[in-house]
Short mmCIF file of C-alpha atoms in Angstrom, two decimals:
data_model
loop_
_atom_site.label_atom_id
_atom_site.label_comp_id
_atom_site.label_asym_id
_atom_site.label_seq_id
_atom_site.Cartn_x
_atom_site.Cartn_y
_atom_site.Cartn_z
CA UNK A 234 0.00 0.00 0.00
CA UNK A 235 1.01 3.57 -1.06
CA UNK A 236 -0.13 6.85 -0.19
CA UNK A 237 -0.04 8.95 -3.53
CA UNK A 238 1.30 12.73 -3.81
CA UNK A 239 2.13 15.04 -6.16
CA UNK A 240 5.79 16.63 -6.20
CA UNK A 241 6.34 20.25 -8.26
CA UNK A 242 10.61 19.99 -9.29
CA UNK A 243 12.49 22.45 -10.68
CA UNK A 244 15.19 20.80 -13.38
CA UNK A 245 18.85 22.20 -13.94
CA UNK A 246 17.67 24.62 -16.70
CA UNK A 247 15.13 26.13 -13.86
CA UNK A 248 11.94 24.54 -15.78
CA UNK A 249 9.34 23.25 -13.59
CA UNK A 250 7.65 20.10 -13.68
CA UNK A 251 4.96 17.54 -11.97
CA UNK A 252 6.51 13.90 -10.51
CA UNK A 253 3.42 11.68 -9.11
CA UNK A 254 5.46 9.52 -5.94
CA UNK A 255 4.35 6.79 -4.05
CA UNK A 256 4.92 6.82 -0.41
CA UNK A 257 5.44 3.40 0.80
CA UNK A 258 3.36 2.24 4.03
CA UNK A 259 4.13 -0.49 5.92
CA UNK A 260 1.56 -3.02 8.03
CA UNK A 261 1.29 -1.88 11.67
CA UNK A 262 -1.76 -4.10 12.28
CA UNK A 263 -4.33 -2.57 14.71
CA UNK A 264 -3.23 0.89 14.10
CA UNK A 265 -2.70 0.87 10.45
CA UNK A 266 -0.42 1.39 7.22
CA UNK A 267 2.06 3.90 8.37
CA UNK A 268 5.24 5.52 6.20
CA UNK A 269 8.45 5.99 7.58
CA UNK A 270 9.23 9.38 9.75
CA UNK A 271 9.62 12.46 8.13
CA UNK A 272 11.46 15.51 9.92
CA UNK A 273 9.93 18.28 9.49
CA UNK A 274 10.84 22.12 10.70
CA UNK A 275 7.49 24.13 11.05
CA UNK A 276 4.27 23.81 10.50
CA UNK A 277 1.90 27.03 8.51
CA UNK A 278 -1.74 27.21 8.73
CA UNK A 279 -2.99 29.27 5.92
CA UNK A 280 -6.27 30.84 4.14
CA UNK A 281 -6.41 32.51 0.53
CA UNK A 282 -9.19 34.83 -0.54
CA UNK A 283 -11.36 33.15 -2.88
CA UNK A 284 -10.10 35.32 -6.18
CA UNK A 285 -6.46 33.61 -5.34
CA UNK A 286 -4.57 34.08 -8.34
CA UNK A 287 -0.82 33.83 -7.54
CA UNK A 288 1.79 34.48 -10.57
CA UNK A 289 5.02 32.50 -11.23
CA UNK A 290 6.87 32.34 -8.00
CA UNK A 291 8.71 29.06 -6.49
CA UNK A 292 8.13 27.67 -2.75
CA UNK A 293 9.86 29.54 -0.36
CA UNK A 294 11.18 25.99 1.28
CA UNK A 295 11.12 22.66 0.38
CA UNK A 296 7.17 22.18 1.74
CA UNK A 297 4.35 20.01 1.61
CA UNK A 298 1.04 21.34 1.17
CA UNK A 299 -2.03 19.42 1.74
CA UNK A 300 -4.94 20.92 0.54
CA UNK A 301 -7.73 21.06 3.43
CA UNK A 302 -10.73 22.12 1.13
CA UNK A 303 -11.24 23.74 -2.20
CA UNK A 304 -9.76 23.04 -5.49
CA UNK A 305 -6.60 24.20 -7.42
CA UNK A 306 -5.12 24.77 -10.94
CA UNK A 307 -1.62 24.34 -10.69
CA UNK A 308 1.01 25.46 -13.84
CA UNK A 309 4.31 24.44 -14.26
CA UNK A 310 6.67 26.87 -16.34
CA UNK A 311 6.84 24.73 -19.28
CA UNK A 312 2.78 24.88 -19.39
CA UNK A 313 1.84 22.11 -17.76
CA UNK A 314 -1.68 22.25 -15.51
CA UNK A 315 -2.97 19.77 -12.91
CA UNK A 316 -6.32 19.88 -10.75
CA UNK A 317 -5.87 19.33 -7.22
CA UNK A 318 -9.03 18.61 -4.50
CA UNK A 319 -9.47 18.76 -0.85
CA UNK A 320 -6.74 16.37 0.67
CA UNK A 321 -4.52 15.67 -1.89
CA UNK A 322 -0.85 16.82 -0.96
CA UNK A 323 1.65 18.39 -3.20
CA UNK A 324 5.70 18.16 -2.01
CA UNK A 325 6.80 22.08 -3.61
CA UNK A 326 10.53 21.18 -4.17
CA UNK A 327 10.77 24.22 -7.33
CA UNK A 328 12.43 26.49 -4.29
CA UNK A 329 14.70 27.91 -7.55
CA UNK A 330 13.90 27.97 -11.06
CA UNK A 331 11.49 29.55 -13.11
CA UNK A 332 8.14 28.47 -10.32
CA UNK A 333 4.62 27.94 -10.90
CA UNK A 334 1.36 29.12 -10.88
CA UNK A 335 -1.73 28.38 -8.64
CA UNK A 336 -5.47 29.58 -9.02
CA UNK A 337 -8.38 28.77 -7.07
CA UNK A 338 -11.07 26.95 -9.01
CA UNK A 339 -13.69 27.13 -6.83
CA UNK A 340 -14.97 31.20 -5.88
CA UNK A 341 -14.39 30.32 -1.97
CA UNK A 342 -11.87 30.90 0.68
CA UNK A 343 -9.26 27.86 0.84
CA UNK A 344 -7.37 26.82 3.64
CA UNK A 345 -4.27 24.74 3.60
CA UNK A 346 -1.60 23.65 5.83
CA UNK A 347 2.35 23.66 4.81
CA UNK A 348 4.72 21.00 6.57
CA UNK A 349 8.68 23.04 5.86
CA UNK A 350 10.62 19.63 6.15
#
């Protein structure tokens, strides 16, 4: 058993670009499938306005995002768009590079919650 995300890369010529990864769980019996430990420096709780309509910029840290409600269009630099729901979780790793884009969907505020590893 996996548990799916989405990682956002910048390449050596500062293009950005989508990488689906499976995070491998392991059997813990009573209390579930459970991945490996991840360190992680701070946790951000955040809200956007529901016009959010943020330019080319790349993640201020390496950062996962998991998307508490709401749905996104993201866009790589290279053109590339993906659709992202309520608790799916991206890994932003572009933190140099040419960035992306991201756009509410839905007209409604969106909250999500950064892990900085």
């Amino acid at each position: 058993m996996d548990f799916k995300i989405t990682r956002i890369y910048s390449d050596t010529r500062g293009e950005t670009h989508f990488e689906d990864l499976n995070i491998p769980l392991n059997n813990k019996g009573d209390i579930g499938f459970l991945s490996e430990a991840q360190k992680a420096n701070s946790i951000i709780f955040r809200k956007v306005t529901e016009t959010y309509d943020y330019n080319f910029h790349v993640s201020p840290s390496r950062q996962y995002v998991i998307l508490l409600d709401g749905i996104i269009e993201v866009e790589t630099s290279l053109g590339d768009k993906r659709i992202f729901q309520s608790g799916e979780i991206l890994l932003l790793d572009d933190t140099t590079g040419k960035g992306h884009k991201t756009k509410n969907i839905q007209t409604q505020v969106r909250s999500s919650l950064f892990i900085e590893l």
